[in-house]
mmCIF file of C-alpha atoms in Angstrom:
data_model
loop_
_atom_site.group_PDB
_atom_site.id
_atom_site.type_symbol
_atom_site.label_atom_id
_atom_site.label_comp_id
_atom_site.label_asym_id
_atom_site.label_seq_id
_atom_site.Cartn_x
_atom_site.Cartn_y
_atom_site.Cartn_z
ATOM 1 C CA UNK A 1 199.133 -59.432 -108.117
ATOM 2 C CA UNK A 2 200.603 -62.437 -109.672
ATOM 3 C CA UNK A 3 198.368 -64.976 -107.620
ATOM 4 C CA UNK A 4 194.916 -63.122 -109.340
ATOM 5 C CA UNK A 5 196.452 -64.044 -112.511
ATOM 6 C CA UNK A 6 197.493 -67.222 -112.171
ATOM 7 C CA UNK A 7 193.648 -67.977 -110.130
ATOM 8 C CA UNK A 8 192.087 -67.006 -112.943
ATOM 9 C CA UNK A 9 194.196 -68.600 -115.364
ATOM 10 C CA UNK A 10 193.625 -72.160 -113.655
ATOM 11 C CA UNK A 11 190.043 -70.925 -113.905
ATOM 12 C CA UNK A 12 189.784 -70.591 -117.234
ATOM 13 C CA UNK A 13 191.675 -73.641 -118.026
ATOM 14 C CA UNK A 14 189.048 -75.694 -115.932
ATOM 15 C CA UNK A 15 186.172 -73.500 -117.766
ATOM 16 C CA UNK A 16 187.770 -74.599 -121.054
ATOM 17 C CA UNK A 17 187.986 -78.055 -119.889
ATOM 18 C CA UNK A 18 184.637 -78.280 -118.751
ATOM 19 C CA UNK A 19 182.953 -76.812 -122.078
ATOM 20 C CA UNK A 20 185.017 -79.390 -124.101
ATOM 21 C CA UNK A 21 183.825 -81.990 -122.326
ATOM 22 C CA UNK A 22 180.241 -81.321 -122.327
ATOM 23 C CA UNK A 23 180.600 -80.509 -125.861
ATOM 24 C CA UNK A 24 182.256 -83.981 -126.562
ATOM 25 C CA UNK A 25 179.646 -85.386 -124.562
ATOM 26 C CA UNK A 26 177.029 -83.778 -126.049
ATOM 27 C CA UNK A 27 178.637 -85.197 -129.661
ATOM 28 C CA UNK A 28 178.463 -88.721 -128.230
ATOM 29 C CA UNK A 29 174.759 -88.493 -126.610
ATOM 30 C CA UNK A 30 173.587 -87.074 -130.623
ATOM 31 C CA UNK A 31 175.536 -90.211 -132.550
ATOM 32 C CA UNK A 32 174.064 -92.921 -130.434
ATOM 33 C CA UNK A 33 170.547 -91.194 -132.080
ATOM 34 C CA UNK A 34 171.390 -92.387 -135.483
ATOM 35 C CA UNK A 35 168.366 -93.867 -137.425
ATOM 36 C CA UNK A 36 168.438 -97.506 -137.961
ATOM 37 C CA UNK A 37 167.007 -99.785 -140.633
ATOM 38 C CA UNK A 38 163.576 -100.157 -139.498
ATOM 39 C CA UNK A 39 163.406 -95.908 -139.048
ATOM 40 C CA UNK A 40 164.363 -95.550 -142.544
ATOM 41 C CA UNK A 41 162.608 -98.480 -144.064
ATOM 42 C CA UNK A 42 159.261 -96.675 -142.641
ATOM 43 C CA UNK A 43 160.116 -93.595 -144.009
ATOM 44 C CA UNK A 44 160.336 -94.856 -147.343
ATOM 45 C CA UNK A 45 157.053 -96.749 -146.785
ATOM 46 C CA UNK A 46 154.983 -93.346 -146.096
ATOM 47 C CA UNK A 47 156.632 -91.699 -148.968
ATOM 48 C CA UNK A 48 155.691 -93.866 -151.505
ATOM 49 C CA UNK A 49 152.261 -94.445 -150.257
ATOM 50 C CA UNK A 50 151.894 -90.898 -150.776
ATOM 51 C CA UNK A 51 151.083 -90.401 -146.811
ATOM 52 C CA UNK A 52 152.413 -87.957 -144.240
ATOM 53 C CA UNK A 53 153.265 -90.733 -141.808
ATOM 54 C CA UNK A 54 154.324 -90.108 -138.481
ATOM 55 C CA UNK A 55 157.089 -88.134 -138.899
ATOM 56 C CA UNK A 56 155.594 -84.244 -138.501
ATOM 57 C CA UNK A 57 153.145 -86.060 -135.558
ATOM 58 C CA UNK A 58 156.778 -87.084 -133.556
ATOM 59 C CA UNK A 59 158.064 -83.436 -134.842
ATOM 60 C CA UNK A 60 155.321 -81.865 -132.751
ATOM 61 C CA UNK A 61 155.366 -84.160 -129.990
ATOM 62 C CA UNK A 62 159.317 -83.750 -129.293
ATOM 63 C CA UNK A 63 159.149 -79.762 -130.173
ATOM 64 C CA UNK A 64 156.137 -79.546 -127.538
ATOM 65 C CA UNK A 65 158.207 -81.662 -124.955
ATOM 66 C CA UNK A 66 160.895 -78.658 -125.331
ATOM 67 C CA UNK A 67 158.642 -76.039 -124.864
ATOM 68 C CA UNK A 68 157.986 -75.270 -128.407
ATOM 69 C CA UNK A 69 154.480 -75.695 -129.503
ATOM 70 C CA UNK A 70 153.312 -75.125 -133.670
ATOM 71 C CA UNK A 71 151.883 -71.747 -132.544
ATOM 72 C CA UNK A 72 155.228 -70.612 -131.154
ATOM 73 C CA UNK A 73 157.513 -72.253 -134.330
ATOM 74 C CA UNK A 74 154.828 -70.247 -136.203
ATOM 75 C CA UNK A 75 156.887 -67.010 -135.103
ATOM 76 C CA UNK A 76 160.028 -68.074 -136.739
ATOM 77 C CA UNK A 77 160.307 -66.398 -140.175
ATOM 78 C CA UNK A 78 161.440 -69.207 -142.425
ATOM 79 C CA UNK A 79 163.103 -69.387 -146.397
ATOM 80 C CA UNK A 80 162.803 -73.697 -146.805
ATOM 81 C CA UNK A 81 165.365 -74.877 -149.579
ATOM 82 C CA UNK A 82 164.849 -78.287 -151.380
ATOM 83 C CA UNK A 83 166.306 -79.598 -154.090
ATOM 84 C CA UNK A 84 168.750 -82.742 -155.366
ATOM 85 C CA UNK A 85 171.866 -80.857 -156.290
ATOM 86 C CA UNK A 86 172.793 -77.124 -155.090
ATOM 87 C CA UNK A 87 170.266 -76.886 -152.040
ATOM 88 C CA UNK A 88 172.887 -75.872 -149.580
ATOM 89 C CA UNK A 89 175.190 -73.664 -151.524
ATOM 90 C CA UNK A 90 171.750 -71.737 -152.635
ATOM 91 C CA UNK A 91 170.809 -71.300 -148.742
ATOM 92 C CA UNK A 92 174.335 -70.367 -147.777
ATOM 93 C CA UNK A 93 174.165 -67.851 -150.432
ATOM 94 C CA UNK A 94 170.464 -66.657 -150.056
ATOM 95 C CA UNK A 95 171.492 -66.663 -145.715
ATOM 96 C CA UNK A 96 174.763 -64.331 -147.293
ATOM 97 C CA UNK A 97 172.817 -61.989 -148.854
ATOM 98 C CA UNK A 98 170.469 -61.666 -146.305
ATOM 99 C CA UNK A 99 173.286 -60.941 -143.670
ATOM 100 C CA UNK A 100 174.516 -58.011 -145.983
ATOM 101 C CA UNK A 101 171.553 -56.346 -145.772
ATOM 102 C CA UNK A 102 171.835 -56.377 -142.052
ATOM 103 C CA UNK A 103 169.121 -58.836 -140.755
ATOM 104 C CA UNK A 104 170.289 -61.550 -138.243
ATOM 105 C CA UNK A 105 169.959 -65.166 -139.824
ATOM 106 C CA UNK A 106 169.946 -68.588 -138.774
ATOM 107 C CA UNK A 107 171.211 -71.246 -140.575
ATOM 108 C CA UNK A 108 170.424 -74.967 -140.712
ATOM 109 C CA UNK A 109 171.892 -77.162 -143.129
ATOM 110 C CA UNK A 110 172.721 -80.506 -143.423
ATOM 111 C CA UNK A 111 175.388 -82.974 -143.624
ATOM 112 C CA UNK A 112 178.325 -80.937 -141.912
ATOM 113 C CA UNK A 113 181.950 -81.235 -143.182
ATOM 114 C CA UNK A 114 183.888 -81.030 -140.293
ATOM 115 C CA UNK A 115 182.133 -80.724 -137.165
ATOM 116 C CA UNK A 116 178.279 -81.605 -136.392
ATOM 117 C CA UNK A 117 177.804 -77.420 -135.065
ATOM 118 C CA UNK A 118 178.292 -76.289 -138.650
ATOM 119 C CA UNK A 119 174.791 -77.374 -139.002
ATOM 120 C CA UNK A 120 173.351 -74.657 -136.821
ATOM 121 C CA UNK A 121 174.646 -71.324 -137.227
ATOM 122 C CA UNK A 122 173.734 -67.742 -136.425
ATOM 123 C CA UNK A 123 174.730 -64.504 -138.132
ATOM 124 C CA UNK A 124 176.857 -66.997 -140.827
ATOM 125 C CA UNK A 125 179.088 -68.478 -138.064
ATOM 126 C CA UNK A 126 178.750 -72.329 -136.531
ATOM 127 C CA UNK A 127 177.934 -72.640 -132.974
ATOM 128 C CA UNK A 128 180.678 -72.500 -130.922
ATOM 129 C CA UNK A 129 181.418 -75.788 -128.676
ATOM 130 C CA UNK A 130 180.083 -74.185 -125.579
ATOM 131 C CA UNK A 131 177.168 -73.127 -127.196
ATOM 132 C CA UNK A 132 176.102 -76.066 -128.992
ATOM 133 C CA UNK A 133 176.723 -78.295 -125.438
ATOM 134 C CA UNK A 134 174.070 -75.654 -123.944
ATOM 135 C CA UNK A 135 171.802 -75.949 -126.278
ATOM 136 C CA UNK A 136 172.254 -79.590 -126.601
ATOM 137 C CA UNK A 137 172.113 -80.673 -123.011
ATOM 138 C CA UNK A 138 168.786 -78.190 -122.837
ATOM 139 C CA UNK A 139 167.108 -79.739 -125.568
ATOM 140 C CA UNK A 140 168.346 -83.498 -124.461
ATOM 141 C CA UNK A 141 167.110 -83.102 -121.112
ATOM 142 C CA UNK A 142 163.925 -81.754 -121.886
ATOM 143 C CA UNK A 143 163.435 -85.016 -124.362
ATOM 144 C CA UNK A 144 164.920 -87.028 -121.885
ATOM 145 C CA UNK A 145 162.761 -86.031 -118.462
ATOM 146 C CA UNK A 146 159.688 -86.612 -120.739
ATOM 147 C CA UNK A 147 159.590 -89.938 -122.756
ATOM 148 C CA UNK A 148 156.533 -91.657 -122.292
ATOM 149 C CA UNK A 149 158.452 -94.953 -122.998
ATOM 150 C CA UNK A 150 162.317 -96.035 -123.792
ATOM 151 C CA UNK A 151 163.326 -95.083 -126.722
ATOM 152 C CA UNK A 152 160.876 -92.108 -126.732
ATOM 153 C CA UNK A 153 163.794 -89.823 -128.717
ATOM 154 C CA UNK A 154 164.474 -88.433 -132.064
ATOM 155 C CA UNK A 155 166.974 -89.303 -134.351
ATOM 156 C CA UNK A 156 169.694 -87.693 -135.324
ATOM 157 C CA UNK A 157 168.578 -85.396 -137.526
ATOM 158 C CA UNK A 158 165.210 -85.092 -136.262
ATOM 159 C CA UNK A 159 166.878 -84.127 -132.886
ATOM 160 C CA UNK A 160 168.787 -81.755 -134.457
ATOM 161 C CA UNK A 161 166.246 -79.978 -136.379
ATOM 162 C CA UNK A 162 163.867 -79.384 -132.753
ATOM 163 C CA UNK A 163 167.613 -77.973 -131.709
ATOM 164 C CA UNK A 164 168.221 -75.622 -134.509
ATOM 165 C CA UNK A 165 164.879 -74.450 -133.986
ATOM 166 C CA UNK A 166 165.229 -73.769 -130.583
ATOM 167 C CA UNK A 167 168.031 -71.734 -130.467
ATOM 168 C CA UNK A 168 166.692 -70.048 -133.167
ATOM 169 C CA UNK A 169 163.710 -68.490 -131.761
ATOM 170 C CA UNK A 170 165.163 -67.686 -128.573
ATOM 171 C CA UNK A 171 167.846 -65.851 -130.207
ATOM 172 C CA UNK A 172 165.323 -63.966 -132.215
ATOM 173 C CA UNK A 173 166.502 -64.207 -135.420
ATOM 174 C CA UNK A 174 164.887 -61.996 -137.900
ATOM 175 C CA UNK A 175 164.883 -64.943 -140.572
ATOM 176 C CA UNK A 176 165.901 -68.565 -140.593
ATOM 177 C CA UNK A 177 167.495 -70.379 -143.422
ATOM 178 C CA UNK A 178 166.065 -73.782 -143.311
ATOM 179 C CA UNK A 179 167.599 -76.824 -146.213
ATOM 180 C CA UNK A 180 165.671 -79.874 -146.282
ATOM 181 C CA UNK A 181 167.309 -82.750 -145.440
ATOM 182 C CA UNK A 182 165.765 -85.449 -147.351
ATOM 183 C CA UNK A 183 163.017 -85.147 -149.808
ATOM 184 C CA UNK A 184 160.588 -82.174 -148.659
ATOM 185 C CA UNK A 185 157.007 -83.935 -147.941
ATOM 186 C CA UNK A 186 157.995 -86.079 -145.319
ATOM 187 C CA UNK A 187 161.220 -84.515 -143.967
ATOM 188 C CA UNK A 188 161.234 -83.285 -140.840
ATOM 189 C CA UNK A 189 161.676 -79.718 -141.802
ATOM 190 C CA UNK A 190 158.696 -79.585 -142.776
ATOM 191 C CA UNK A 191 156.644 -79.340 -140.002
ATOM 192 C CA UNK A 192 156.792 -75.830 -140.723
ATOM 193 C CA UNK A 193 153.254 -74.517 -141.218
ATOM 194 C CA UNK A 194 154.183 -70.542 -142.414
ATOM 195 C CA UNK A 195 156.631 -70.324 -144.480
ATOM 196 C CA UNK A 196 156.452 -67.253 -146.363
ATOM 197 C CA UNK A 197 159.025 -68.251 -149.261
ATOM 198 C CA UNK A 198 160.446 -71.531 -150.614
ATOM 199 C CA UNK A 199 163.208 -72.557 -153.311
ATOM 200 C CA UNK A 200 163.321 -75.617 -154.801
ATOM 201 C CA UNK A 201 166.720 -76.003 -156.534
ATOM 202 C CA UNK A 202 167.703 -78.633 -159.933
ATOM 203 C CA UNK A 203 166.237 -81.781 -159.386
ATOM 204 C CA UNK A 204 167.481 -84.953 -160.112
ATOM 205 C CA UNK A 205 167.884 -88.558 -158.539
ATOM 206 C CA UNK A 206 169.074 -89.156 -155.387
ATOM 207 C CA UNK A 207 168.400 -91.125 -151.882
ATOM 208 C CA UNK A 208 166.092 -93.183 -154.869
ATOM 209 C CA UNK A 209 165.799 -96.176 -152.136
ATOM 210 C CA UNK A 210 163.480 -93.195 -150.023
ATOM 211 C CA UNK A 211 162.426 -90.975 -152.710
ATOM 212 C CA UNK A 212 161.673 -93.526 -155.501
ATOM 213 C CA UNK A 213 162.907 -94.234 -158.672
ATOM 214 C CA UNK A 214 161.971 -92.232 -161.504
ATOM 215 C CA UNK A 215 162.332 -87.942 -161.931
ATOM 216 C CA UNK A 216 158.278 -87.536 -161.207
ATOM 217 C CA UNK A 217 158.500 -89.682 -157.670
ATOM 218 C CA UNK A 218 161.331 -87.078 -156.881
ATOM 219 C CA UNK A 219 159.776 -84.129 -157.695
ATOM 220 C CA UNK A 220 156.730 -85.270 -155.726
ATOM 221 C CA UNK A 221 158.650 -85.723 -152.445
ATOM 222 C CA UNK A 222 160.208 -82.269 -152.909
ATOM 223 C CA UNK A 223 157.464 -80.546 -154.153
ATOM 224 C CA UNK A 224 156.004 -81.186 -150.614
ATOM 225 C CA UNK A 225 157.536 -78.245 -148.891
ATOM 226 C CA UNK A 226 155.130 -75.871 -151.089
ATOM 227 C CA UNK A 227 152.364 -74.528 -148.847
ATOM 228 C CA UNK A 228 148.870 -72.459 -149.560
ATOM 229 C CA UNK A 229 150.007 -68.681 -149.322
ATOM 230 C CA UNK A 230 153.776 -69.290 -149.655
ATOM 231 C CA UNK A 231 155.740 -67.936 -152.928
ATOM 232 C CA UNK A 232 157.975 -70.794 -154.177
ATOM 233 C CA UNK A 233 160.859 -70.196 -156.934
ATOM 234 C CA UNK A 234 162.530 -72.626 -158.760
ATOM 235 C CA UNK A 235 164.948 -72.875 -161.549
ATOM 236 C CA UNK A 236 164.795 -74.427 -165.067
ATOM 237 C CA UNK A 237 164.180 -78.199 -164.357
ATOM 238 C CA UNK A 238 163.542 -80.806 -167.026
ATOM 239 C CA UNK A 239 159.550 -81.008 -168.539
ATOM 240 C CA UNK A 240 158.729 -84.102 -166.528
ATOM 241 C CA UNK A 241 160.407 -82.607 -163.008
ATOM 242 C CA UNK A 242 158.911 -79.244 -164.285
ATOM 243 C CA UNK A 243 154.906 -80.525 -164.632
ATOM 244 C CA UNK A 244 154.951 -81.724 -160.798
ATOM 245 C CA UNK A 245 155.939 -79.062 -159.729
ATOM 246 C CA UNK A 246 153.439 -76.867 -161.488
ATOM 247 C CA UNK A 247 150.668 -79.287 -160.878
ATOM 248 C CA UNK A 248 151.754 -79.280 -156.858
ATOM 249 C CA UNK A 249 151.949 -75.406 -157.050
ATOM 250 C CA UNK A 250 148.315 -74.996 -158.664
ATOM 251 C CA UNK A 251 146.694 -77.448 -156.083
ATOM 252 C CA UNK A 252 147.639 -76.046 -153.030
ATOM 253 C CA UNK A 253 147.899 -72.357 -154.336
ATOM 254 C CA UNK A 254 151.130 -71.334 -153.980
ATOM 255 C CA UNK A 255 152.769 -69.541 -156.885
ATOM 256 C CA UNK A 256 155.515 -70.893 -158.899
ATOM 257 C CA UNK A 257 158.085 -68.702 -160.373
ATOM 258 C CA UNK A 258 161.028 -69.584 -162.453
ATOM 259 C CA UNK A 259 163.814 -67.787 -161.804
ATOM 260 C CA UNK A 260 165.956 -65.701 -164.510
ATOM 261 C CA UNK A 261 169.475 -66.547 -165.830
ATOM 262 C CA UNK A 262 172.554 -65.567 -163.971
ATOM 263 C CA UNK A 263 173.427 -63.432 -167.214
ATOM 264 C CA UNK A 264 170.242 -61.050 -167.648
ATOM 265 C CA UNK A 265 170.617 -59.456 -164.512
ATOM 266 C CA UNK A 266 172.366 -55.815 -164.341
ATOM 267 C CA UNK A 267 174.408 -54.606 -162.011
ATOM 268 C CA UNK A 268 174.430 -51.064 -159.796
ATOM 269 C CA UNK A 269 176.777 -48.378 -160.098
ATOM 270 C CA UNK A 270 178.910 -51.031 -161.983
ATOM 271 C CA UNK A 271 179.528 -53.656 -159.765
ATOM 272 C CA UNK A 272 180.311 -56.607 -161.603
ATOM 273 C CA UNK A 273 180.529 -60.594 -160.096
ATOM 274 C CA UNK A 274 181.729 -62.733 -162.281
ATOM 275 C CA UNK A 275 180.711 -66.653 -161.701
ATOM 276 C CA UNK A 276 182.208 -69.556 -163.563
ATOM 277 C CA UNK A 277 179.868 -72.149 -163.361
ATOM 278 C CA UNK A 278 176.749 -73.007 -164.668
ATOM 279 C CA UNK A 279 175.308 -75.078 -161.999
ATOM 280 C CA UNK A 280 176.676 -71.884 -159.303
ATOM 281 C CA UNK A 281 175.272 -69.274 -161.516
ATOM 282 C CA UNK A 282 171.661 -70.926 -161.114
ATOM 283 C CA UNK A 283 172.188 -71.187 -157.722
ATOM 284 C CA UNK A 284 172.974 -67.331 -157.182
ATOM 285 C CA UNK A 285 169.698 -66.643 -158.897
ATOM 286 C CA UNK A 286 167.629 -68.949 -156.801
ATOM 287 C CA UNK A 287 169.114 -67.322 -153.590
ATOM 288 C CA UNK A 288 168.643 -63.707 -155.245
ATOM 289 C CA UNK A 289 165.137 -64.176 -155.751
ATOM 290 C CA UNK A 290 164.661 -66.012 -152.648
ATOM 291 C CA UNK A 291 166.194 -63.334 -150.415
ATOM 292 C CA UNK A 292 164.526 -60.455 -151.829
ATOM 293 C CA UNK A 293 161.050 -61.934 -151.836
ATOM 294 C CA UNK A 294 161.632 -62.689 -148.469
ATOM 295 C CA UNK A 295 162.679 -59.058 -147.891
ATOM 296 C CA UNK A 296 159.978 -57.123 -149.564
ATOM 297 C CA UNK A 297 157.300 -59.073 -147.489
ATOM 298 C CA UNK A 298 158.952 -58.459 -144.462
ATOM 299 C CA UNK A 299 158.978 -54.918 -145.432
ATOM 300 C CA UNK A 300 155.562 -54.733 -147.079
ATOM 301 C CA UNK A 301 153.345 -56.239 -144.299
ATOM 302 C CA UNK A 302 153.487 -59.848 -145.174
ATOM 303 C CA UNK A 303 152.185 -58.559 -148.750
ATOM 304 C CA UNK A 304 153.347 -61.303 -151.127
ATOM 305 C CA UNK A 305 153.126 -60.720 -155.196
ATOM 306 C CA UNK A 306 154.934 -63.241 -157.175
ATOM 307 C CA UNK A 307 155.549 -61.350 -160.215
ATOM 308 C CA UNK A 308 157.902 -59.135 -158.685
ATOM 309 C CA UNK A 309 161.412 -60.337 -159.570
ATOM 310 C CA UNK A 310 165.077 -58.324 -159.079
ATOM 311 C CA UNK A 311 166.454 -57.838 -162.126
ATOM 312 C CA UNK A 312 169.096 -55.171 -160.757
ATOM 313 C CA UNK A 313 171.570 -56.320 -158.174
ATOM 314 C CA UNK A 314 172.582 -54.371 -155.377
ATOM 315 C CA UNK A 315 175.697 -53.425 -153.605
ATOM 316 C CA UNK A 316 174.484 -55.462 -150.795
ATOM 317 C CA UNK A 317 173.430 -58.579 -152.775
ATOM 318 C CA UNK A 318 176.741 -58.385 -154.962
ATOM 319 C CA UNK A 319 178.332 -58.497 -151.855
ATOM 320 C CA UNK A 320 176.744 -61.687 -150.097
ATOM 321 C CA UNK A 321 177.030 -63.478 -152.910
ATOM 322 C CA UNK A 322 180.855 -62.440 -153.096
ATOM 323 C CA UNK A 323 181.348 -62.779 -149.642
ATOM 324 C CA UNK A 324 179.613 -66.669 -149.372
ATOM 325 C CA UNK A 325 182.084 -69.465 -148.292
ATOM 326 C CA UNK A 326 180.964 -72.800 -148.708
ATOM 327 C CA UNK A 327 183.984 -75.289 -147.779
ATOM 328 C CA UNK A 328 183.866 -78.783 -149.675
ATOM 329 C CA UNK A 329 181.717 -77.137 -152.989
ATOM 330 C CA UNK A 330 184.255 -76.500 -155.661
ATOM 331 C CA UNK A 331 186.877 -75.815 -153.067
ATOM 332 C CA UNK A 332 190.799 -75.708 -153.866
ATOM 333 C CA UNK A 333 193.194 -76.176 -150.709
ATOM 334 C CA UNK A 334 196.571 -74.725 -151.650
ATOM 335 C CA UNK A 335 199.562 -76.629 -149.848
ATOM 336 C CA UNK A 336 202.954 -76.154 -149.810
ATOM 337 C CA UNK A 337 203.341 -79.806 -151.989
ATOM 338 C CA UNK A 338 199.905 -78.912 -154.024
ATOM 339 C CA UNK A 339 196.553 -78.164 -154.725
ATOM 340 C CA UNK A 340 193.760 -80.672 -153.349
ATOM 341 C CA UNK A 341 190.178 -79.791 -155.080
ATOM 342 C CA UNK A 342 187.781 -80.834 -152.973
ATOM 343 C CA UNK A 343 183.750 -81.004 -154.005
ATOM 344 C CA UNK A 344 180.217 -83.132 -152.573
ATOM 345 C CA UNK A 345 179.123 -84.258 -155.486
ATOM 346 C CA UNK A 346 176.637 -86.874 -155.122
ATOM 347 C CA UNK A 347 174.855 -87.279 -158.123
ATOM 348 C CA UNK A 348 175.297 -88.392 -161.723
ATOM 349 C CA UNK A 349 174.863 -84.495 -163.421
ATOM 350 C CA UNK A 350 176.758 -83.734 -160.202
ATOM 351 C CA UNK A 351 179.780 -85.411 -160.965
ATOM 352 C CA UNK A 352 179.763 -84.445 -164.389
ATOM 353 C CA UNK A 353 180.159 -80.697 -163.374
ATOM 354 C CA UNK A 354 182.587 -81.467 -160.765
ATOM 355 C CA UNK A 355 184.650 -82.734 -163.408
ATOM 356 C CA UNK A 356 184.062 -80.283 -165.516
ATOM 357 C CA UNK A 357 185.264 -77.804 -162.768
ATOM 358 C CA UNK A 358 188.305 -79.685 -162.129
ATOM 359 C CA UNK A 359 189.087 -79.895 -165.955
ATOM 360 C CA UNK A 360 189.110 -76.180 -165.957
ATOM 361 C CA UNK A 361 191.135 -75.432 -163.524
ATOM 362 C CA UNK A 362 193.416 -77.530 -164.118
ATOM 363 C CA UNK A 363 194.252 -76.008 -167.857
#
């Protein structure tokens, strides 16, 4: 029956049609929610005056409006990543390992490098268009229908942190990897009240005009994520970075642990995983240690005992961290006229690695 296939061809094309366009719109509704000056100049206000400021009060007002109170975030099993440089190649790689083991993830991370959906992803894989204009449109509406005055919406970001969370609980993840967006105390992130395990990766200066000026005033703001009851791991940072931290740690009693070198761990019925870099080979320890104190809570009854660390990889570990893809972090493009090397850095140390990286390769 020719017609029956061409009728549902046209149908599909329209279908197709229809999900690109509410995806597009949906793209266009989130940029015209981009903070401006006076949002940001407020922010850095409350961070230096050491305050909470309104931030996680509008973070529980707009996740209430969508139906998402604290006591039902509460339910979403969380790892929270901070850091300056390597905070979203750790969670990709901590969210990889955890995937090999079999658990379902989420995924939030922030900036994208292609397309805004890369931000939220499920089981390793971005949100498809039709999915992310579903979610959006929910979430947008629910905002929308319920402002108490105009203007009564989050920001970017902000927005798409109550989304991310959304879809996450009612997809019923088993475990959410969440990476701060700016900072930690303040971020919105960080409304986040149980959080059974956080990483904060190498710290360094960056987003100064928010965070301040000096090592200390950046440790401070990331330090923030650490919680009473939560196990937080870190990797070697320098002394001054390294005493805020410890000093946060002790005064809301949450255990710091430094994490081991890449290089002392062993390896199961000889699996071997080479890494090149320094700064990634800190970064796969982080999101070892992370993973698998995440795991044996889940599997000891929300029991939590910092001085358990892995010292023996797995298949399953080996094989996340193998398996990771992180586009736009020491990435080479091969092209038929060339190789284009493509990395994020952002930061003074991170430049001098990238180029470092680059020099290597190019020998």
């Amino acid at each position: 029956m020719p017609g029956i296939g061409l009728g549902r061809s046209l149908i599909a094309t329209k279908l197709g049609k229809m999900f690109c366009n509410k995806y597009e719109e949906a793209v266009h509704k989130l940029n015209s929610l981009q903070s401006n000056k006076a949002t940001i100049a407020q922010i850095r206000k409350h961070i230096k005056t050491g305050q909470r400021c309104t931030n996680m009060k509008d973070m529980e007002n707009y996740l209430v409006r969508t139906g998402v109170p604290l006591s039902k975030l509460d339910e979403l099993s969380v790892i929270h990543v901070a850091g300056t440089k390597g905070k979203g190649s750790t969670s990709a790689m901590c969210e990889s390992i955890l995937r090999a083991y079999g658990y379902r993830t989420g995924f939030y991370s922030s900036p994208h490098l292609v397309a805004v959906r890369e931000r939220i992803r499920l089981a390793g894989i971005p949100l498809s268009e039709a999915t992310f204009a579903d979610y959006f449109h929910k979430v947008y509406d629910a905002l929308y229908k319920t402002q108490e005055y105009e203007g009564d919406m989050p920001k970017y970001f902000a927005f798409l942190t109550v989304m991310a969370f959304n879809v996450f609980l009612e997809q019923k993840v088993d475990v959410a990897v969440v990476e701060v967006g700016i900072g930690g105390l303040v971020d919105y992130t960080n409304i986040l009240r149980k959080v059974p395990v956080i990483g904060i990766t190498a710290l360094g200066l960056d987003h100064t005009a928010i965070l301040g000026t000096t090592l200390p005033e950046i440790a401070a703001a990331k330090a923030g994520v650490m919680k009473t009851g939560c196990l937080a791991y870190t990797v070697q940072q320098e002394t001054e970075a390294m005493k805020v931290l410890q000093q946060k740690a002790c005064n809301v009693n949450c255990p710091l642990t430094i994490v081991p070198k890449y290089s002392t761990y062993a390896f199961q019925n000889g699996l071997r995983l080479s890494i090149q870099l320094e700064a990634y080979k800190m970064n796969a320890s982080l999101a070892i240690q992370l993973a698998h104190a995440w795991m044996r809570i889940k599997c000891n009854n929300n029991v939590k005992n910092p001085d358990l660390l892995v010292k023996t990889l797995s298949k399953e570990t080996v094989i996340g961290l193998r398996d990771c893809k992180w586009p736009g972090r020491y990435h080479i493009v091969e092209t038929e006229w060339g190789s284009i090397y493509l990395d994020g850095a952002h930061t003074k140390e991170s430049m001098e690695i990238c180029a470092q990286w680059f020099e290597n390769n190019c020998r």
